[in-house]
C-alpha positions as protocol buffer text, in pm:
chain_id: "A"
residue {
  index: 1
  type: UNK
  ca { x: 5885 y: -3884 z: 8872 }
}
residue {
  index: 2
  type: UNK
  ca { x: 5980 y: -3577 z: 9060 }
}
residue {
  index: 3
  type: UNK
  ca { x: 5970 y: -3237 z: 8891 }
}
residue {
  index: 4
  type: UNK
  ca { x: 6326 y: -3092 z: 8861 }
}
residue {
  index: 5
  type: UNK
  ca { x: 6370 y: -2733 z: 8920 }
}
residue {
  index: 6
  type: UNK
  ca { x: 6691 y: -2531 z: 8847 }
}
residue {
  index: 7
  type: UNK
  ca { x: 6771 y: -2254 z: 9103 }
}
residue {
  index: 8
  type: UNK
  ca { x: 6990 y: -2071 z: 8881 }
}
residue {
  index: 9
  type: UNK
  ca { x: 6966 y: -1811 z: 8624 }
}
residue {
  index: 10
  type: UNK
  ca { x: 7289 y: -1904 z: 8448 }
}
residue {
  index: 11
  type: UNK
  ca { x: 7227 y: -1975 z: 8076 }
}
residue {
  index: 12
  type: UNK
  ca { x: 7516 y: -2208 z: 8083 }
}
residue {
  index: 13
  type: UNK
  ca { x: 7368 y: -2430 z: 8339 }
}
residue {
  index: 14
  type: UNK
  ca { x: 7041 y: -2438 z: 8159 }
}
residue {
  index: 15
  type: UNK
  ca { x: 7229 y: -2552 z: 7834 }
}
residue {
  index: 16
  type: UNK
  ca { x: 7413 y: -2813 z: 8014 }
}
residue {
  index: 17
  type: UNK
  ca { x: 7108 y: -2969 z: 8164 }
}
residue {
  index: 18
  type: UNK
  ca { x: 6939 y: -2960 z: 7836 }
}
residue {
  index: 19
  type: UNK
  ca { x: 7242 y: -3116 z: 7670 }
}
residue {
  index: 20
  type: UNK
  ca { x: 7190 y: -3429 z: 7868 }
}
residue {
  index: 21
  type: UNK
  ca { x: 6820 y: -3452 z: 7803 }
}
residue {
  index: 22
  type: UNK
  ca { x: 6687 y: -3354 z: 8151 }
}
residue {
  index: 23
  type: UNK
  ca { x: 6374 y: -3140 z: 8153 }
}
residue {
  index: 24
  type: UNK
  ca { x: 6349 y: -2869 z: 8422 }
}
residue {
  index: 25
  type: UNK
  ca { x: 6151 y: -2558 z: 8534 }
}
residue {
  index: 26
  type: UNK
  ca { x: 6360 y: -2261 z: 8682 }
}
residue {
  index: 27
  type: UNK
  ca { x: 6304 y: -2145 z: 9037 }
}
residue {
  index: 28
  type: UNK
  ca { x: 6535 y: -1889 z: 9167 }
}
residue {
  index: 29
  type: UNK
  ca { x: 6540 y: -1739 z: 9522 }
}
residue {
  index: 30
  type: UNK
  ca { x: 6790 y: -1480 z: 9641 }
}
residue {
  index: 31
  type: UNK
  ca { x: 7059 y: -1586 z: 9900 }
}
residue {
  index: 32
  type: UNK
  ca { x: 7336 y: -1402 z: 10048 }
}
residue {
  index: 33
  type: UNK
  ca { x: 7647 y: -1501 z: 9841 }
}
residue {
  index: 34
  type: UNK
  ca { x: 7926 y: -1351 z: 10061 }
}
residue {
  index: 35
  type: UNK
  ca { x: 8203 y: -1576 z: 10181 }
}
residue {
  index: 36
  type: UNK
  ca { x: 8212 y: -1622 z: 10566 }
}
residue {
  index: 37
  type: UNK
  ca { x: 8553 y: -1520 z: 10736 }
}
residue {
  index: 38
  type: UNK
  ca { x: 8834 y: -1771 z: 10671 }
}
residue {
  index: 39
  type: UNK
  ca { x: 8586 y: -2001 z: 10463 }
}
residue {
  index: 40
  type: UNK
  ca { x: 8767 y: -2248 z: 10241 }
}
residue {
  index: 41
  type: UNK
  ca { x: 8665 y: -2225 z: 9861 }
}
residue {
  index: 42
  type: UNK
  ca { x: 8534 y: -2580 z: 9873 }
}
residue {
  index: 43
  type: UNK
  ca { x: 8309 y: -2506 z: 10175 }
}
residue {
  index: 44
  type: UNK
  ca { x: 8196 y: -2191 z: 10028 }
}
residue {
  index: 45
  type: UNK
  ca { x: 8079 y: -2316 z: 9702 }
}
residue {
  index: 46
  type: UNK
  ca { x: 7907 y: -2622 z: 9854 }
}
residue {
  index: 47
  type: UNK
  ca { x: 7733 y: -2395 z: 10108 }
}
residue {
  index: 48
  type: UNK
  ca { x: 7612 y: -2178 z: 9838 }
}
residue {
  index: 49
  type: UNK
  ca { x: 7479 y: -2469 z: 9610 }
}
residue {
  index: 50
  type: UNK
  ca { x: 7296 y: -2624 z: 9904 }
}
residue {
  index: 51
  type: UNK
  ca { x: 7148 y: -2275 z: 10015 }
}
residue {
  index: 52
  type: UNK
  ca { x: 7037 y: -2202 z: 9664 }
}
residue {
  index: 53
  type: UNK
  ca { x: 6864 y: -2538 z: 9633 }
}
residue {
  index: 54
  type: UNK
  ca { x: 6690 y: -2475 z: 9973 }
}
residue {
  index: 55
  type: UNK
  ca { x: 6585 y: -2134 z: 9902 }
}
residue {
  index: 56
  type: UNK
  ca { x: 6442 y: -2248 z: 9566 }
}
residue {
  index: 57
  type: UNK
  ca { x: 6247 y: -2520 z: 9742 }
}
residue {
  index: 58
  type: UNK
  ca { x: 6111 y: -2293 z: 10015 }
}
residue {
  index: 59
  type: UNK
  ca { x: 5975 y: -2057 z: 9732 }
}
residue {
  index: 60
  type: UNK
  ca { x: 5770 y: -2338 z: 9568 }
}
residue {
  index: 61
  type: UNK
  ca { x: 5403 y: -2340 z: 9640 }
}
residue {
  index: 62
  type: UNK
  ca { x: 5393 y: -2729 z: 9649 }
}
residue {
  index: 63
  type: UNK
  ca { x: 5746 y: -2859 z: 9721 }
}
residue {
  index: 64
  type: UNK
  ca { x: 5616 y: -3222 z: 9804 }
}
residue {
  index: 65
  type: UNK
  ca { x: 5722 y: -3372 z: 9456 }
}
residue {
  index: 66
  type: UNK
  ca { x: 5991 y: -3130 z: 9367 }
}
residue {
  index: 67
  type: UNK
  ca { x: 6368 y: -3165 z: 9348 }
}
residue {
  index: 68
  type: UNK
  ca { x: 6571 y: -2848 z: 9325 }
}
residue {
  index: 69
  type: UNK
  ca { x: 6919 y: -2823 z: 9178 }
}
residue {
  index: 70
  type: UNK
  ca { x: 7154 y: -2571 z: 9322 }
}
residue {
  index: 71
  type: UNK
  ca { x: 7511 y: -2507 z: 9180 }
}
residue {
  index: 72
  type: UNK
  ca { x: 7791 y: -2255 z: 9246 }
}
residue {
  index: 73
  type: UNK
  ca { x: 8136 y: -2204 z: 9092 }
}
residue {
  index: 74
  type: UNK
  ca { x: 8435 y: -2043 z: 9218 }
}
residue {
  index: 75
  type: UNK
  ca { x: 8770 y: -1975 z: 9050 }
}
residue {
  index: 76
  type: UNK
  ca { x: 9048 y: -1999 z: 9298 }
}
residue {
  index: 77
  type: UNK
  ca { x: 9414 y: -1864 z: 9257 }
}
residue {
  index: 78
  type: UNK
  ca { x: 9661 y: -1886 z: 9543 }
}
residue {
  index: 79
  type: UNK
  ca { x: 9372 y: -1969 z: 9795 }
}
residue {
  index: 80
  type: UNK
  ca { x: 9181 y: -1653 z: 9695 }
}
residue {
  index: 81
  type: UNK
  ca { x: 8832 y: -1668 z: 9549 }
}
residue {
  index: 82
  type: UNK
  ca { x: 8797 y: -1464 z: 9224 }
}
residue {
  index: 83
  type: UNK
  ca { x: 8438 y: -1357 z: 9175 }
}
residue {
  index: 84
  type: UNK
  ca { x: 8272 y: -1177 z: 8897 }
}
residue {
  index: 85
  type: UNK
  ca { x: 8470 y: -846 z: 8803 }
}
residue {
  index: 86
  type: UNK
  ca { x: 8362 y: -532 z: 8980 }
}
residue {
  index: 87
  type: UNK
  ca { x: 8462 y: -316 z: 8687 }
}
residue {
  index: 88
  type: UNK
  ca { x: 8719 y: -298 z: 8379 }
}
residue {
  index: 89
  type: UNK
  ca { x: 9017 y: -246 z: 8610 }
}
residue {
  index: 90
  type: UNK
  ca { x: 8927 y: -537 z: 8834 }
}
residue {
  index: 91
  type: UNK
  ca { x: 8888 y: -766 z: 8521 }
}
residue {
  index: 92
  type: UNK
  ca { x: 9209 y: -677 z: 8362 }
}
residue {
  index: 93
  type: UNK
  ca { x: 9393 y: -734 z: 8695 }
}
residue {
  index: 94
  type: UNK
  ca { x: 9231 y: -1083 z: 8738 }
}
residue {
  index: 95
  type: UNK
  ca { x: 9333 y: -1191 z: 8377 }
}
residue {
  index: 96
  type: UNK
  ca { x: 9673 y: -1063 z: 8435 }
}
residue {
  index: 97
  type: UNK
  ca { x: 9703 y: -1268 z: 8742 }
}
residue {
  index: 98
  type: UNK
  ca { x: 9584 y: -1583 z: 8555 }
}
residue {
  index: 99
  type: UNK
  ca { x: 9816 y: -1533 z: 8276 }
}
residue {
  index: 100
  type: UNK
  ca { x: 10068 y: -1795 z: 8243 }
}
residue {
  index: 101
  type: UNK
  ca { x: 9962 y: -1978 z: 8549 }
}
residue {
  index: 102
  type: UNK
  ca { x: 9732 y: -2268 z: 8666 }
}
residue {
  index: 103
  type: UNK
  ca { x: 9420 y: -2204 z: 8892 }
}
residue {
  index: 104
  type: UNK
  ca { x: 9159 y: -2417 z: 9037 }
}
residue {
  index: 105
  type: UNK
  ca { x: 8772 y: -2408 z: 8942 }
}
residue {
  index: 106
  type: UNK
  ca { x: 8555 y: -2547 z: 9207 }
}
residue {
  index: 107
  type: UNK
  ca { x: 8188 y: -2635 z: 9122 }
}
residue {
  index: 108
  type: UNK
  ca { x: 7944 y: -2757 z: 9377 }
}
residue {
  index: 109
  type: UNK
  ca { x: 7614 y: -2913 z: 9281 }
}
residue {
  index: 110
  type: UNK
  ca { x: 7327 y: -2977 z: 9537 }
}
residue {
  index: 111
  type: UNK
  ca { x: 7002 y: -3158 z: 9492 }
}
residue {
  index: 112
  type: UNK
  ca { x: 6728 y: -3069 z: 9748 }
}
residue {
  index: 113
  type: UNK
  ca { x: 6384 y: -3233 z: 9830 }
}
residue {
  index: 114
  type: UNK
  ca { x: 6161 y: -3203 z: 10112 }
}
residue {
  index: 115
  type: UNK
  ca { x: 6318 y: -3512 z: 10251 }
}
residue {
  index: 116
  type: UNK
  ca { x: 6686 y: -3483 z: 10187 }
}
residue {
  index: 117
  type: UNK
  ca { x: 6970 y: -3291 z: 10052 }
}
residue {
  index: 118
  type: UNK
  ca { x: 7278 y: -3435 z: 9868 }
}
residue {
  index: 119
  type: UNK
  ca { x: 7580 y: -3231 z: 9727 }
}
residue {
  index: 120
  type: UNK
  ca { x: 7924 y: -3281 z: 9577 }
}
residue {
  index: 121
  type: UNK
  ca { x: 8218 y: -3056 z: 9493 }
}
residue {
  index: 122
  type: UNK
  ca { x: 8424 y: -3091 z: 9191 }
}
residue {
  index: 123
  type: UNK
  ca { x: 8760 y: -2947 z: 9135 }
}
residue {
  index: 124
  type: UNK
  ca { x: 8939 y: -2892 z: 8800 }
}
residue {
  index: 125
  type: UNK
  ca { x: 9271 y: -2741 z: 8728 }
}
residue {
  index: 126
  type: UNK
  ca { x: 9296 y: -2472 z: 8427 }
}
residue {
  index: 127
  type: UNK
  ca { x: 9611 y: -2334 z: 8292 }
}
residue {
  index: 128
  type: UNK
  ca { x: 9635 y: -2025 z: 8089 }
}
residue {
  index: 129
  type: UNK
  ca { x: 9912 y: -1952 z: 7844 }
}
residue {
  index: 130
  type: UNK
  ca { x: 10081 y: -1619 z: 7878 }
}
residue {
  index: 131
  type: UNK
  ca { x: 9837 y: -1342 z: 7770 }
}
residue {
  index: 132
  type: UNK
  ca { x: 9931 y: -1009 z: 7623 }
}
residue {
  index: 133
  type: UNK
  ca { x: 9781 y: -683 z: 7758 }
}
residue {
  index: 134
  type: UNK
  ca { x: 9635 y: -624 z: 7422 }
}
residue {
  index: 135
  type: UNK
  ca { x: 9446 y: -949 z: 7436 }
}
residue {
  index: 136
  type: UNK
  ca { x: 9335 y: -903 z: 7774 }
}
residue {
  index: 137
  type: UNK
  ca { x: 9187 y: -549 z: 7683 }
}
residue {
  index: 138
  type: UNK
  ca { x: 9036 y: -686 z: 7367 }
}
residue {
  index: 139
  type: UNK
  ca { x: 8873 y: -972 z: 7564 }
}
residue {
  index: 140
  type: UNK
  ca { x: 8730 y: -708 z: 7823 }
}
residue {
  index: 141
  type: UNK
  ca { x: 8592 y: -514 z: 7527 }
}
residue {
  index: 142
  type: UNK
  ca { x: 8406 y: -827 z: 7403 }
}
residue {
  index: 143
  type: UNK
  ca { x: 8165 y: -796 z: 7704 }
}
residue {
  index: 144
  type: UNK
  ca { x: 8209 y: -1162 z: 7789 }
}
residue {
  index: 145
  type: UNK
  ca { x: 8406 y: -1143 z: 8116 }
}
residue {
  index: 146
  type: UNK
  ca { x: 8146 y: -906 z: 8283 }
}
residue {
  index: 147
  type: UNK
  ca { x: 7915 y: -1182 z: 8443 }
}
residue {
  index: 148
  type: UNK
  ca { x: 8191 y: -1449 z: 8490 }
}
residue {
  index: 149
  type: UNK
  ca { x: 8369 y: -1585 z: 8800 }
}
residue {
  index: 150
  type: UNK
  ca { x: 8728 y: -1526 z: 8731 }
}
residue {
  index: 151
  type: UNK
  ca { x: 8653 y: -1288 z: 8454 }
}
residue {
  index: 152
  type: UNK
  ca { x: 8641 y: -1538 z: 8181 }
}
residue {
  index: 153
  type: UNK
  ca { x: 8424 y: -1815 z: 8013 }
}
residue {
  index: 154
  type: UNK
  ca { x: 8591 y: -2131 z: 7886 }
}
residue {
  index: 155
  type: UNK
  ca { x: 8305 y: -2211 z: 7669 }
}
residue {
  index: 156
  type: UNK
  ca { x: 8344 y: -1874 z: 7493 }
}
residue {
  index: 157
  type: UNK
  ca { x: 8625 y: -1661 z: 7342 }
}
residue {
  index: 158
  type: UNK
  ca { x: 8858 y: -1728 z: 7634 }
}
residue {
  index: 159
  type: UNK
  ca { x: 8891 y: -2089 z: 7511 }
}
residue {
  index: 160
  type: UNK
  ca { x: 9193 y: -1981 z: 7327 }
}
residue {
  index: 161
  type: UNK
  ca { x: 9355 y: -1874 z: 7657 }
}
residue {
  index: 162
  type: UNK
  ca { x: 9345 y: -2235 z: 7797 }
}
residue {
  index: 163
  type: UNK
  ca { x: 9662 y: -2447 z: 7738 }
}
residue {
  index: 164
  type: UNK
  ca { x: 9558 y: -2738 z: 7975 }
}
residue {
  index: 165
  type: UNK
  ca { x: 9262 y: -2857 z: 8156 }
}
residue {
  index: 166
  type: UNK
  ca { x: 9268 y: -3130 z: 8425 }
}
residue {
  index: 167
  type: UNK
  ca { x: 8917 y: -3248 z: 8538 }
}
residue {
  index: 168
  type: UNK
  ca { x: 8575 y: -3171 z: 8432 }
}
residue {
  index: 169
  type: UNK
  ca { x: 8528 y: -2915 z: 8140 }
}
residue {
  index: 170
  type: UNK
  ca { x: 8145 y: -2902 z: 8203 }
}
residue {
  index: 171
  type: UNK
  ca { x: 8227 y: -2837 z: 8566 }
}
residue {
  index: 172
  type: UNK
  ca { x: 8445 y: -2525 z: 8466 }
}
residue {
  index: 173
  type: UNK
  ca { x: 8148 y: -2404 z: 8237 }
}
residue {
  index: 174
  type: UNK
  ca { x: 7915 y: -2430 z: 8560 }
}
residue {
  index: 175
  type: UNK
  ca { x: 7784 y: -2776 z: 8597 }
}
residue {
  index: 176
  type: UNK
  ca { x: 7961 y: -3115 z: 8640 }
}
residue {
  index: 177
  type: UNK
  ca { x: 7754 y: -3334 z: 8424 }
}
residue {
  index: 178
  type: UNK
  ca { x: 7899 y: -3684 z: 8525 }
}
residue {
  index: 179
  type: UNK
  ca { x: 7846 y: -3609 z: 8883 }
}
residue {
  index: 180
  type: UNK
  ca { x: 7513 y: -3436 z: 8834 }
}
residue {
  index: 181
  type: UNK
  ca { x: 7380 y: -3736 z: 8656 }
}
residue {
  index: 182
  type: UNK
  ca { x: 7472 y: -3967 z: 8931 }
}
residue {
  index: 183
  type: UNK
  ca { x: 7308 y: -3720 z: 9186 }
}
residue {
  index: 184
  type: UNK
  ca { x: 6986 y: -3714 z: 8982 }
}
residue {
  index: 185
  type: UNK
  ca { x: 6974 y: -4086 z: 8959 }
}
residue {
  index: 186
  type: UNK
  ca { x: 6963 y: -4092 z: 9340 }
}
residue {
  index: 187
  type: UNK
  ca { x: 6631 y: -3909 z: 9305 }
}
residue {
  index: 188
  type: UNK
  ca { x: 6518 y: -4135 z: 9014 }
}
residue {
  index: 189
  type: UNK
  ca { x: 6555 y: -3854 z: 8756 }
}
residue {
  index: 190
  type: UNK
  ca { x: 6710 y: -4006 z: 8466 }
}
residue {
  index: 191
  type: UNK
  ca { x: 6912 y: -3834 z: 8187 }
}
residue {
  index: 192
  type: UNK
  ca { x: 6835 y: -3872 z: 7811 }
}
residue {
  index: 193
  type: UNK
  ca { x: 6460 y: -3797 z: 7857 }
}
residue {
  index: 194
  type: UNK
  ca { x: 6430 y: -3598 z: 7560 }
}
residue {
  index: 195
  type: UNK
  ca { x: 6611 y: -3806 z: 7304 }
}
residue {
  index: 196
  type: UNK
  ca { x: 6449 y: -3846 z: 6969 }
}
residue {
  index: 197
  type: UNK
  ca { x: 6305 y: -4200 z: 6898 }
}
residue {
  index: 198
  type: UNK
  ca { x: 6448 y: -4331 z: 6584 }
}
residue {
  index: 199
  type: UNK
  ca { x: 6273 y: -4648 z: 6407 }
}
residue {
  index: 200
  type: UNK
  ca { x: 6511 y: -4931 z: 6342 }
}
residue {
  index: 201
  type: UNK
  ca { x: 6423 y: -5117 z: 6034 }
}
residue {
  index: 202
  type: UNK
  ca { x: 6531 y: -5493 z: 6061 }
}
residue {
  index: 203
  type: UNK
  ca { x: 6643 y: -5629 z: 5740 }
}
residue {
  index: 204
  type: UNK
  ca { x: 6608 y: -6013 z: 5714 }
}
residue {
  index: 205
  type: UNK
  ca { x: 6862 y: -6237 z: 5522 }
}
residue {
  index: 206
  type: UNK
  ca { x: 6733 y: -6304 z: 5156 }
}
């Protein structure tokens, strides 16, 4: 079986891969994450996911039996990609813009080996209830928004903001598990590898 490497420092993606019982090592290589002029969000996240995987593979000393997983997530409102907040003012403005509205979360996952690369983009729709300014400021003070695309984490305190979700919850967190499992299967990497083994006692009829 090939060795899987995760080209991401995201603790959320590490937790999600662990959740489905897939062992992995981490191999991160820097890439330019700036969007290209007039680049659509779907093309942007897929390009970055593939680039992360390719950079991770290139950084390995022995890539022959390796598969590298790259992923990228973008929060999109009115066609505009909302990245990680630059500062407090940026985060507050972003959360105000998301308040009471629906937005898209696009997550791309790519698997890269020395022989091929496959990728997929998953789009989910998230709706926020109306947020008060006091809530927004308290949320910023928690520290949670500071490293999150769109200035929020659905798996954390911001769960109370979400009134509706259409699509993949795990994709909004950072890795679409259903689609990732299918891509891993193409490389003969199964899920549930780390499940505990339980003995089953067979009781005969007396």
